[in-house]
PDB file of C-alpha atoms in Angstrom:
ATOM      1  CA  MET M   1     -21.414  10.567  11.650  1.00  0.00           C
ATOM      2  CA  LEU M   2     -18.081   8.207  11.647  1.00  0.00           C
ATOM      3  CA  ASN M   3     -14.838   9.249  11.093  1.00  0.00           C
ATOM      4  CA  GLY M   4     -11.520   7.863  10.632  1.00  0.00           C
ATOM      5  CA  ILE M   5      -9.928   4.756   9.445  1.00  0.00           C
ATOM      6  CA  VAL M   6     -10.763   0.935   8.992  1.00  0.00           C
ATOM      7  CA  VAL M   7      -7.815  -1.288   8.658  1.00  0.00           C
ATOM      8  CA  VAL M   8      -9.511  -3.982   6.785  1.00  0.00           C
ATOM      9  CA  ASN M   9      -7.898  -7.566   6.595  1.00  0.00           C
ATOM     10  CA  LYS M  10      -8.734  -8.157   3.069  1.00  0.00           C
ATOM     11  CA  PRO M  11      -9.279 -11.995   2.005  1.00  0.00           C
ATOM     12  CA  ARG M  12      -7.956 -13.467  -1.161  1.00  0.00           C
ATOM     13  CA  GLY M  13     -10.470 -13.951  -4.019  1.00  0.00           C
ATOM     14  CA  VAL M  14     -11.753 -10.193  -3.382  1.00  0.00           C
ATOM     15  CA  THR M  15     -11.195  -7.033  -4.837  1.00  0.00           C
ATOM     16  CA  SER M  16     -10.077  -3.443  -3.178  1.00  0.00           C
ATOM     17  CA  SER M  17     -13.210  -2.420  -4.829  1.00  0.00           C
ATOM     18  CA  ASP M  18     -15.645  -4.849  -3.070  1.00  0.00           C
ATOM     19  CA  CYS M  19     -14.231  -4.090   0.385  1.00  0.00           C
ATOM     20  CA  VAL M  20     -15.128  -0.755  -0.348  1.00  0.00           C
ATOM     21  CA  TYR M  21     -18.749  -1.341  -1.549  1.00  0.00           C
ATOM     22  CA  LYS M  22     -19.133  -4.429   1.281  1.00  0.00           C
ATOM     23  CA  LEU M  23     -18.044  -1.949   4.063  1.00  0.00           C
ATOM     24  CA  ARG M  24     -20.174   1.029   2.753  1.00  0.00           C
ATOM     25  CA  LYS M  25     -23.423  -1.091   2.668  1.00  0.00           C
ATOM     26  CA  ILE M  26     -22.571  -2.431   6.440  1.00  0.00           C
ATOM     27  CA  LEU M  27     -21.852   1.256   7.686  1.00  0.00           C
ATOM     28  CA  HIS M  28     -24.003   2.709   5.607  1.00  0.00           C
ATOM     29  CA  ILE M  29     -22.067   5.584   4.592  1.00  0.00           C
ATOM     30  CA  ARG M  30     -21.308   7.332   1.530  1.00  0.00           C
ATOM     31  CA  LYS M  31     -17.967   9.186   2.162  1.00  0.00           C
ATOM     32  CA  ILE M  32     -15.532   6.127   1.594  1.00  0.00           C
ATOM     33  CA  GLY M  33     -12.259   5.145   0.030  1.00  0.00           C
ATOM     34  CA  HIS M  34      -9.055   2.814   0.284  1.00  0.00           C
ATOM     35  CA  ALA M  35      -5.693   3.754   0.105  1.00  0.00           C
ATOM     36  CA  GLY M  36      -3.841   1.661  -2.297  1.00  0.00           C
ATOM     37  CA  THR M  37      -5.413  -1.357  -4.199  1.00  0.00           C
ATOM     38  CA  LEU M  38      -4.647  -4.640  -3.409  1.00  0.00           C
ATOM     39  CA  ASP M  39      -4.753  -7.135  -6.225  1.00  0.00           C
ATOM     40  CA  PRO M  40      -7.677  -9.988  -5.793  1.00  0.00           C
ATOM     41  CA  GLU M  41      -5.245 -12.953  -4.955  1.00  0.00           C
ATOM     42  CA  VAL M  42      -3.089 -10.665  -2.698  1.00  0.00           C
ATOM     43  CA  ASN M  43      -4.478 -10.475   1.167  1.00  0.00           C
ATOM     44  CA  GLY M  44      -3.477  -8.458   4.277  1.00  0.00           C
ATOM     45  CA  VAL M  45      -3.670  -4.814   4.833  1.00  0.00           C
ATOM     46  CA  LEU M  46      -6.341  -2.681   3.308  1.00  0.00           C
ATOM     47  CA  PRO M  47      -6.974   0.863   4.868  1.00  0.00           C
ATOM     48  CA  ILE M  48     -10.177   2.288   3.919  1.00  0.00           C
ATOM     49  CA  ALA M  49     -10.869   5.972   4.911  1.00  0.00           C
ATOM     50  CA  VAL M  50     -14.341   6.714   6.080  1.00  0.00           C
ATOM     51  CA  GLY M  51     -15.940  10.119   6.522  1.00  0.00           C
ATOM     52  CA  GLN M  52     -13.719  13.214   7.208  1.00  0.00           C
ATOM     53  CA  ALA M  53     -10.837  10.535   7.063  1.00  0.00           C
ATOM     54  CA  THR M  54     -11.260  10.935   3.095  1.00  0.00           C
ATOM     55  CA  LYS M  55      -9.279  13.985   3.134  1.00  0.00           C
ATOM     56  CA  LEU M  56      -6.532  11.946   4.536  1.00  0.00           C
ATOM     57  CA  ILE M  57      -6.365   9.122   1.066  1.00  0.00           C
ATOM     58  CA  GLU M  58      -3.303  10.964  -0.782  1.00  0.00           C
ATOM     59  CA  LEU M  59      -1.314  11.248   2.411  1.00  0.00           C
ATOM     60  CA  MET M  60      -1.828   7.747   2.684  1.00  0.00           C
ATOM     61  CA  HIS M  61      -0.566   6.304  -0.660  1.00  0.00           C
ATOM     62  CA  GLU M  62       2.570   8.166   0.550  1.00  0.00           C
ATOM     63  CA  LYS M  63       3.683   6.432   3.259  1.00  0.00           C
ATOM     64  CA  PRO M  64       5.978   2.750   2.755  1.00  0.00           C
ATOM     65  CA  LYS M  65       3.984  -0.017   2.131  1.00  0.00           C
ATOM     66  CA  SER M  66       5.208  -3.778   3.376  1.00  0.00           C
ATOM     67  CA  TYR M  67       4.722  -7.839   2.336  1.00  0.00           C
ATOM     68  CA  ILE M  68       5.763 -11.171   2.741  1.00  0.00           C
ATOM     69  CA  GLY M  69       5.557 -13.478   0.015  1.00  0.00           C
ATOM     70  CA  SER M  70       6.969 -16.613  -1.559  1.00  0.00           C
ATOM     71  CA  GLY M  71       8.375 -17.135  -5.354  1.00  0.00           C
ATOM     72  CA  MET M  72       9.679 -19.878  -7.106  1.00  0.00           C
ATOM     73  CA  PHE M  73      12.525 -20.199  -9.537  1.00  0.00           C
ATOM     74  CA  GLY M  74      11.663 -22.640 -12.724  1.00  0.00           C
ATOM     75  CA  ARG M  75       8.659 -20.871 -13.954  1.00  0.00           C
ATOM     76  CA  ALA M  76       7.311 -17.590 -15.320  1.00  0.00           C
ATOM     77  CA  THR M  77       4.226 -16.399 -16.278  1.00  0.00           C
ATOM     78  CA  ASP M  78       3.022 -13.077 -18.505  1.00  0.00           C
ATOM     79  CA  SER M  79       1.416 -11.805 -15.082  1.00  0.00           C
ATOM     80  CA  TYR M  80       4.268 -12.672 -12.954  1.00  0.00           C
ATOM     81  CA  ASP M  81       2.242 -14.389 -10.744  1.00  0.00           C
ATOM     82  CA  LEU M  82      -0.161 -17.967 -10.821  1.00  0.00           C
ATOM     83  CA  ASP M  83      -2.836 -16.571 -12.503  1.00  0.00           C
ATOM     84  CA  GLY M  84      -1.390 -15.897 -15.882  1.00  0.00           C
ATOM     85  CA  LYS M  85      -0.113 -17.880 -18.356  1.00  0.00           C
ATOM     86  CA  THR M  86       3.196 -19.613 -18.567  1.00  0.00           C
ATOM     87  CA  THR M  87       6.330 -17.713 -20.784  1.00  0.00           C
ATOM     88  CA  ALA M  88       9.174 -19.850 -19.615  1.00  0.00           C
ATOM     89  CA  GLU M  89       9.931 -23.220 -18.305  1.00  0.00           C
ATOM     90  CA  GLU M  90      13.574 -24.573 -17.190  1.00  0.00           C
ATOM     91  CA  GLU M  91      14.616 -27.336 -14.727  1.00  0.00           C
ATOM     92  CA  ILE M  92      16.761 -26.187 -11.929  1.00  0.00           C
ATOM     93  CA  VAL M  93      19.588 -28.603 -11.736  1.00  0.00           C
ATOM     94  CA  THR M  94      21.564 -26.776  -9.099  1.00  0.00           C
ATOM     95  CA  PRO M  95      19.862 -24.639  -6.658  1.00  0.00           C
ATOM     96  CA  PHE M  96      20.624 -21.401  -5.483  1.00  0.00           C
ATOM     97  CA  THR M  97      22.040 -20.966  -1.857  1.00  0.00           C
ATOM     98  CA  SER M  98      20.626 -18.472   0.443  1.00  0.00           C
ATOM     99  CA  ASN M  99      23.869 -16.232  -0.189  1.00  0.00           C
ATOM    100  CA  GLU M 100      23.227 -15.811  -4.021  1.00  0.00           C
ATOM    101  CA  ILE M 101      19.287 -14.911  -4.015  1.00  0.00           C
ATOM    102  CA  ILE M 102      20.486 -12.287  -1.029  1.00  0.00           C
ATOM    103  CA  VAL M 103      22.828 -10.944  -3.590  1.00  0.00           C
ATOM    104  CA  GLY M 104      20.296 -10.431  -5.899  1.00  0.00           C
ATOM    105  CA  MET M 105      17.220  -9.007  -3.969  1.00  0.00           C
ATOM    106  CA  LYS M 106      20.331  -6.353  -2.347  1.00  0.00           C
ATOM    107  CA  GLU M 107      20.511  -5.464  -6.111  1.00  0.00           C
ATOM    108  CA  LEU M 108      16.883  -4.952  -6.907  1.00  0.00           C
ATOM    109  CA  THR M 109      16.934  -2.461  -3.914  1.00  0.00           C
ATOM    110  CA  GLY M 110      16.979   1.797  -3.783  1.00  0.00           C
ATOM    111  CA  LYS M 111      15.339   3.455  -6.088  1.00  0.00           C
ATOM    112  CA  LEU M 112      14.530   1.589  -9.024  1.00  0.00           C
ATOM    113  CA  GLU M 113      12.660   2.001 -12.812  1.00  0.00           C
ATOM    114  CA  GLN M 114      10.255  -0.512 -12.819  1.00  0.00           C
ATOM    115  CA  VAL M 115       8.248  -1.790 -15.893  1.00  0.00           C
ATOM    116  CA  PRO M 116       4.762  -2.607 -14.231  1.00  0.00           C
ATOM    117  CA  PRO M 117       3.230  -6.256 -15.633  1.00  0.00           C
ATOM    118  CA  ILE M 118       1.227  -6.517 -18.502  1.00  0.00           C
ATOM    119  CA  TYR M 119      -1.577  -7.557 -16.213  1.00  0.00           C
ATOM    120  CA  SER M 120      -2.010  -4.779 -14.223  1.00  0.00           C
ATOM    121  CA  ALA M 121      -4.362  -1.691 -14.011  1.00  0.00           C
ATOM    122  CA  VAL M 122      -1.294   1.161 -14.831  1.00  0.00           C
ATOM    123  CA  ARG M 123      -3.442   2.883 -17.401  1.00  0.00           C
ATOM    124  CA  VAL M 124      -1.538   3.889 -20.956  1.00  0.00           C
ATOM    125  CA  ASN M 125      -3.588   6.474 -22.995  1.00  0.00           C
ATOM    126  CA  GLY M 126      -6.906   5.872 -21.320  1.00  0.00           C
ATOM    127  CA  LYS M 127      -6.913   2.054 -21.042  1.00  0.00           C
ATOM    128  CA  ARG M 128      -5.208  -0.239 -18.495  1.00  0.00           C
ATOM    129  CA  LEU M 129      -2.524  -2.144 -19.280  1.00  0.00           C
ATOM    130  CA  TYR M 130      -4.830  -5.563 -18.791  1.00  0.00           C
ATOM    131  CA  GLU M 131      -7.200  -4.535 -21.154  1.00  0.00           C
ATOM    132  CA  TYR M 132      -4.775  -4.310 -24.010  1.00  0.00           C
ATOM    133  CA  ALA M 133      -3.320  -7.596 -22.770  1.00  0.00           C
ATOM    134  CA  ARG M 134      -6.808  -9.453 -22.648  1.00  0.00           C
ATOM    135  CA  GLU M 135      -7.200  -7.835 -26.275  1.00  0.00           C
ATOM    136  CA  HIS M 136      -3.989  -8.879 -27.421  1.00  0.00           C
ATOM    137  CA  ILE M 137      -2.900  -5.202 -28.526  1.00  0.00           C
ATOM    138  CA  PRO M 138       0.683  -4.876 -27.955  1.00  0.00           C
ATOM    139  CA  VAL M 139       2.040  -1.787 -25.951  1.00  0.00           C
ATOM    140  CA  GLU M 140       5.009  -0.274 -24.349  1.00  0.00           C
ATOM    141  CA  ARG M 141       4.422  -0.151 -20.573  1.00  0.00           C
ATOM    142  CA  PRO M 142       5.436   2.667 -19.065  1.00  0.00           C
ATOM    143  CA  LYS M 143       8.570   2.878 -16.430  1.00  0.00           C
ATOM    144  CA  ARG M 144       7.851   4.377 -12.965  1.00  0.00           C
ATOM    145  CA  LYS M 145      10.058   5.288 -10.425  1.00  0.00           C
ATOM    146  CA  VAL M 146       9.796   3.280  -7.097  1.00  0.00           C
ATOM    147  CA  ASN M 147      11.907   2.912  -4.100  1.00  0.00           C
ATOM    148  CA  VAL M 148      12.595  -0.558  -2.425  1.00  0.00           C
ATOM    149  CA  TYR M 149      13.647   0.180   0.807  1.00  0.00           C
ATOM    150  CA  SER M 150      14.458  -3.518   2.053  1.00  0.00           C
ATOM    151  CA  TYR M 151      14.216  -6.950  -0.125  1.00  0.00           C
ATOM    152  CA  GLU M 152      14.987  -9.799   2.304  1.00  0.00           C
ATOM    153  CA  LEU M 153      15.201 -13.501   2.548  1.00  0.00           C
ATOM    154  CA  THR M 154      13.154 -14.969   5.483  1.00  0.00           C
ATOM    155  CA  GLN M 155      14.228 -18.378   5.276  1.00  0.00           C
ATOM    156  CA  ASP M 156      16.886 -20.530   3.382  1.00  0.00           C
ATOM    157  CA  PRO M 157      14.975 -21.573   0.590  1.00  0.00           C
ATOM    158  CA  GLU M 158      13.685 -25.099  -0.473  1.00  0.00           C
ATOM    159  CA  TYR M 159      14.571 -26.965  -3.459  1.00  0.00           C
ATOM    160  CA  ASP M 160      12.030 -29.869  -4.824  1.00  0.00           C
ATOM    161  CA  PRO M 161      14.278 -32.353  -6.537  1.00  0.00           C
ATOM    162  CA  LEU M 162      11.125 -34.046  -8.217  1.00  0.00           C
ATOM    163  CA  GLU M 163      10.138 -30.728  -9.686  1.00  0.00           C
ATOM    164  CA  LYS M 164      13.060 -29.465 -10.355  1.00  0.00           C
ATOM    165  CA  THR M 165      12.196 -26.145  -8.663  1.00  0.00           C
ATOM    166  CA  GLU M 166      13.286 -23.681  -6.127  1.00  0.00           C
ATOM    167  CA  SER M 167      10.827 -22.109  -3.452  1.00  0.00           C
ATOM    168  CA  PHE M 168      12.108 -19.021  -1.275  1.00  0.00           C
ATOM    169  CA  ASN M 169       9.873 -16.832   1.040  1.00  0.00           C
ATOM    170  CA  PHE M 170      11.112 -13.017   1.470  1.00  0.00           C
ATOM    171  CA  ALA M 171      10.140  -9.633   2.897  1.00  0.00           C
ATOM    172  CA  ILE M 172       9.560  -6.157   1.133  1.00  0.00           C
ATOM    173  CA  ARG M 173       9.317  -2.766   2.340  1.00  0.00           C
ATOM    174  CA  CYS M 174       8.671  -0.488  -0.596  1.00  0.00           C
ATOM    175  CA  SER M 175       7.058   2.756  -1.623  1.00  0.00           C
ATOM    176  CA  LYS M 176       3.791   3.114  -3.516  1.00  0.00           C
ATOM    177  CA  GLY M 177       3.379   2.283  -6.785  1.00  0.00           C
ATOM    178  CA  THR M 178       6.112  -0.719  -6.535  1.00  0.00           C
ATOM    179  CA  TYR M 179       5.122  -3.815  -8.367  1.00  0.00           C
ATOM    180  CA  VAL M 180       6.316  -7.115  -5.769  1.00  0.00           C
ATOM    181  CA  ARG M 181       5.362  -9.426  -8.869  1.00  0.00           C
ATOM    182  CA  SER M 182       7.880  -7.516 -10.796  1.00  0.00           C
ATOM    183  CA  LEU M 183      10.766  -7.810  -8.272  1.00  0.00           C
ATOM    184  CA  VAL M 184      10.008 -11.406  -8.350  1.00  0.00           C
ATOM    185  CA  ASN M 185      10.499 -11.842 -12.050  1.00  0.00           C
ATOM    186  CA  ASP M 186      13.004  -9.304 -12.123  1.00  0.00           C
ATOM    187  CA  LEU M 187      14.969 -11.535  -8.908  1.00  0.00           C
ATOM    188  CA  GLY M 188      14.711 -14.898 -11.605  1.00  0.00           C
ATOM    189  CA  GLU M 189      16.460 -12.486 -14.193  1.00  0.00           C
ATOM    190  CA  LYS M 190      19.094 -11.245 -12.201  1.00  0.00           C
ATOM    191  CA  LEU M 191      20.141 -15.247 -11.427  1.00  0.00           C
ATOM    192  CA  GLY M 192      19.351 -15.951 -14.990  1.00  0.00           C
ATOM    193  CA  VAL M 193      16.248 -18.295 -14.540  1.00  0.00           C
ATOM    194  CA  PRO M 194      12.375 -18.140 -14.909  1.00  0.00           C
ATOM    195  CA  ALA M 195      10.576 -16.871 -11.829  1.00  0.00           C
ATOM    196  CA  VAL M 196       7.090 -16.531 -10.187  1.00  0.00           C
ATOM    197  CA  MET M 197       5.443 -15.022  -7.646  1.00  0.00           C
ATOM    198  CA  THR M 198       3.396 -17.512  -5.558  1.00  0.00           C
ATOM    199  CA  SER M 199       1.588 -15.932  -2.347  1.00  0.00           C
ATOM    200  CA  LEU M 200       2.096 -12.470  -1.456  1.00  0.00           C
ATOM    201  CA  THR M 201      -0.043 -10.903   2.172  1.00  0.00           C
ATOM    202  CA  ARG M 202       0.742  -6.809   2.309  1.00  0.00           C
ATOM    203  CA  THR M 203       1.341  -6.657   6.017  1.00  0.00           C
ATOM    204  CA  SER M 204       1.485  -2.771   6.665  1.00  0.00           C
ATOM    205  CA  SER M 205       0.110   0.088   5.052  1.00  0.00           C
ATOM    206  CA  SER M 206      -0.754   3.637   5.480  1.00  0.00           C
ATOM    207  CA  GLY M 207       1.206   3.670   8.982  1.00  0.00           C
ATOM    208  CA  PHE M 208      -1.090   0.706  10.018  1.00  0.00           C
ATOM    209  CA  ASP M 209      -0.053  -3.039  10.397  1.00  0.00           C
ATOM    210  CA  ILE M 210      -1.607  -6.475  10.518  1.00  0.00           C
ATOM    211  CA  SER M 211      -2.203  -6.431  14.127  1.00  0.00           C
ATOM    212  CA  GLN M 212      -5.040  -3.724  13.730  1.00  0.00           C
ATOM    213  CA  ALA M 213      -6.740  -5.428  10.616  1.00  0.00           C
ATOM    214  CA  VAL M 214     -10.304  -6.632  10.886  1.00  0.00           C
ATOM    215  CA  ASP M 215     -12.145  -8.637   8.597  1.00  0.00           C
ATOM    216  CA  LEU M 216     -15.613  -7.415   7.509  1.00  0.00           C
ATOM    217  CA  GLU M 217     -17.693  -9.993   9.326  1.00  0.00           C
ATOM    218  CA  THR M 218     -16.525  -8.855  12.689  1.00  0.00           C
ATOM    219  CA  ILE M 219     -16.786  -5.209  11.439  1.00  0.00           C
ATOM    220  CA  GLU M 220     -20.477  -6.402  10.998  1.00  0.00           C
ATOM    221  CA  ALA M 221     -20.908  -7.977  14.624  1.00  0.00           C
ATOM    222  CA  GLU M 222     -19.498  -5.176  16.072  1.00  0.00           C
ATOM    223  CA  ILE M 223     -21.085  -2.755  14.209  1.00  0.00           C
ATOM    224  CA  ASP M 224     -22.006  -0.839  17.732  1.00  0.00           C
ATOM    225  CA  SER M 225     -18.541  -0.719  19.278  1.00  0.00           C
ATOM    226  CA  PRO M 226     -16.445   1.328  16.762  1.00  0.00           C
ATOM    227  CA  GLU M 227     -13.946   1.667  18.746  1.00  0.00           C
ATOM    228  CA  LYS M 228     -13.159  -1.963  18.468  1.00  0.00           C
ATOM    229  CA  TRP M 229     -12.411  -1.612  14.740  1.00  0.00           C
ATOM    230  CA  LEU M 230     -11.719   2.013  14.000  1.00  0.00           C
ATOM    231  CA  GLN M 231      -8.906   4.167  13.982  1.00  0.00           C
ATOM    232  CA  PRO M 232      -8.921   7.188  14.852  1.00  0.00           C
ATOM    233  CA  ILE M 233      -7.717  10.584  12.134  1.00  0.00           C
ATOM    234  CA  ASP M 234      -5.209  11.419  15.013  1.00  0.00           C
ATOM    235  CA  SER M 235      -3.884   8.173  14.716  1.00  0.00           C
ATOM    236  CA  PHE M 236      -2.423   8.433  11.200  1.00  0.00           C
ATOM    237  CA  PHE M 237      -0.472  11.745  12.288  1.00  0.00           C
ATOM    238  CA  VAL M 238       1.171  10.045  15.407  1.00  0.00           C
ATOM    239  CA  ASP M 239       4.319  10.853  13.831  1.00  0.00           C
ATOM    240  CA  LEU M 240       4.016  14.536  13.493  1.00  0.00           C
ATOM    241  CA  PRO M 241       4.743  16.615  16.503  1.00  0.00           C
ATOM    242  CA  LYS M 242       1.587  18.535  17.711  1.00  0.00           C
ATOM    243  CA  ILE M 243       1.286  22.140  18.383  1.00  0.00           C
ATOM    244  CA  LYS M 244      -1.877  23.195  20.662  1.00  0.00           C
ATOM    245  CA  LEU M 245      -3.927  26.162  19.438  1.00  0.00           C
ATOM    246  CA  SER M 246      -4.717  29.403  21.324  1.00  0.00           C
ATOM    247  CA  PRO M 247      -8.166  30.356  20.040  1.00  0.00           C
ATOM    248  CA  ASP M 248      -7.088  33.183  18.550  1.00  0.00           C
ATOM    249  CA  GLN M 249      -4.850  30.757  16.306  1.00  0.00           C
ATOM    250  CA  PHE M 250      -7.767  28.452  16.040  1.00  0.00           C
ATOM    251  CA  LYS M 251     -10.463  31.132  14.618  1.00  0.00           C
ATOM    252  CA  ARG M 252      -7.129  32.129  12.003  1.00  0.00           C
ATOM    253  CA  VAL M 253      -6.374  28.349  11.553  1.00  0.00           C
ATOM    254  CA  SER M 254     -10.391  27.713  10.724  1.00  0.00           C
ATOM    255  CA  ASN M 255     -10.111  30.352   7.857  1.00  0.00           C
ATOM    256  CA  GLY M 256      -7.212  28.544   6.174  1.00  0.00           C
ATOM    257  CA  ALA M 257      -4.948  31.329   7.616  1.00  0.00           C
ATOM    258  CA  GLY M 258      -1.232  31.042   7.419  1.00  0.00           C
ATOM    259  CA  ILE M 259      -0.208  31.371  11.473  1.00  0.00           C
ATOM    260  CA  ASP M 260       3.290  32.200  13.145  1.00  0.00           C
ATOM    261  CA  LEU M 261       4.796  29.278  15.114  1.00  0.00           C
ATOM    262  CA  ASN M 262       7.708  29.196  17.373  1.00  0.00           C
ATOM    263  CA  THR M 263       8.824  26.123  16.103  1.00  0.00           C
ATOM    264  CA  ASN M 264      11.122  24.949  13.300  1.00  0.00           C
ATOM    265  CA  TYR M 265       9.603  21.355  12.075  1.00  0.00           C
ATOM    266  CA  ALA M 266       8.938  21.210   8.730  1.00  0.00           C
ATOM    267  CA  LYS M 267       5.267  19.773   9.495  1.00  0.00           C
ATOM    268  CA  VAL M 268       3.159  19.608  12.290  1.00  0.00           C
ATOM    269  CA  ALA M 269      -0.414  18.889  13.385  1.00  0.00           C
ATOM    270  CA  LEU M 270      -2.212  21.785  14.929  1.00  0.00           C
ATOM    271  CA  VAL M 271      -4.659  20.519  18.235  1.00  0.00           C
ATOM    272  CA  TYR M 272      -7.473  21.980  19.688  1.00  0.00           C
ATOM    273  CA  ASN M 273      -9.687  21.333  22.751  1.00  0.00           C
ATOM    274  CA  GLY M 274      -7.516  17.910  22.210  1.00  0.00           C
ATOM    275  CA  TYR M 275      -8.144  16.788  18.493  1.00  0.00           C
ATOM    276  CA  ILE M 276      -6.052  17.571  15.336  1.00  0.00           C
ATOM    277  CA  LYS M 277      -8.113  19.730  13.607  1.00  0.00           C
ATOM    278  CA  ALA M 278      -4.973  20.487  10.873  1.00  0.00           C
ATOM    279  CA  ILE M 279      -1.997  19.777   8.898  1.00  0.00           C
ATOM    280  CA  TYR M 280       0.216  22.809   8.736  1.00  0.00           C
ATOM    281  CA  GLN M 281       3.839  22.999   7.008  1.00  0.00           C
ATOM    282  CA  ARG M 282       6.703  25.597   6.794  1.00  0.00           C
ATOM    283  CA  LYS M 283       6.718  27.782   3.971  1.00  0.00           C
ATOM    284  CA  GLY M 284       9.868  30.808   5.138  1.00  0.00           C
ATOM    285  CA  LYS M 285       9.055  32.252   8.656  1.00  0.00           C
ATOM    286  CA  ILE M 286       5.074  30.626   8.551  1.00  0.00           C
ATOM    287  CA  TYR M 287       3.182  27.919   8.540  1.00  0.00           C
ATOM    288  CA  CYS M 288       0.545  27.312   5.860  1.00  0.00           C
ATOM    289  CA  PRO M 289      -2.395  24.812   5.662  1.00  0.00           C
ATOM    290  CA  GLU M 290      -1.588  21.336   3.878  1.00  0.00           C
ATOM    291  CA  THR M 291      -4.734  19.614   5.153  1.00  0.00           C
ATOM    292  CA  MET M 292      -7.852  20.975   6.999  1.00  0.00           C
ATOM    293  CA  LEU M 293      -9.277  18.276   9.320  1.00  0.00           C
ATOM    294  CA  LEU M 294     -12.155  20.935  11.425  1.00  0.00           C
ATOM    295  CA  LYS M 295     -15.224  18.623  11.867  1.00  0.00           C
ATOM    296  CA  ASN M 296     -14.987  16.155  14.883  1.00  0.00           C
ATOM    297  CA  GLU M 297     -18.652  14.681  14.145  1.00  0.00           C
TER     298      GLU M 297
END
């Protein structure tokens, strides 16, 4: 049985659930799930856990995500991207300088309260926001706390004198739950003009980056060589200190018991026979289980 993480390079035009469904059929495996939905028109890194790695999905969500994309000043939509209906247009007569855009981006970094787009999968009273939008039912969108670690302009903006719009490219590193579309819309509000996201690619998620991503066609063609496209479970914990267990300690860990370790780390990966068997966290003077990963099938 396969156990590990497949870093899928999701193409535009398909949903994250489509990718999971197709990979399930390719691998003939039921125990599978993705960590972090990508909108259909967003491409890039989609980590999919298979087998024992599905136990990691909640932990995978906790790691930062990175994106590159582009936006445009001069138009806004109800979805904050090009799929939505235009809600505002304004000719950009005097284009913004790089410095003006950078200042606006810096004001949108750090810990923020963000309102998700109306066309999003956030649930309110058991119903997704996009369902309210499609039925033209007004609803109060809940604010959520997010952390934007960096929001950067990646090259000088480009002004279109015929259309009187201005395009810009950006890179963002943020916490789970952050809507990049909203950050583009909010940047326009900071600068006093309509703005819309025009493209987006996720370049890293769950500790994996685009250089490790593979498309589904490659996986299907190389199905007999999983070492080429399957990231081992241990690779997810590369940043954690590793503690080798004695046979007696492993017996205790196998039963989910707390153990005393001669270390002061807040969280550790416990290794036996060359494999990570569990993630333990410190509670007082002993370490207790956080995530159990005992099988190596």
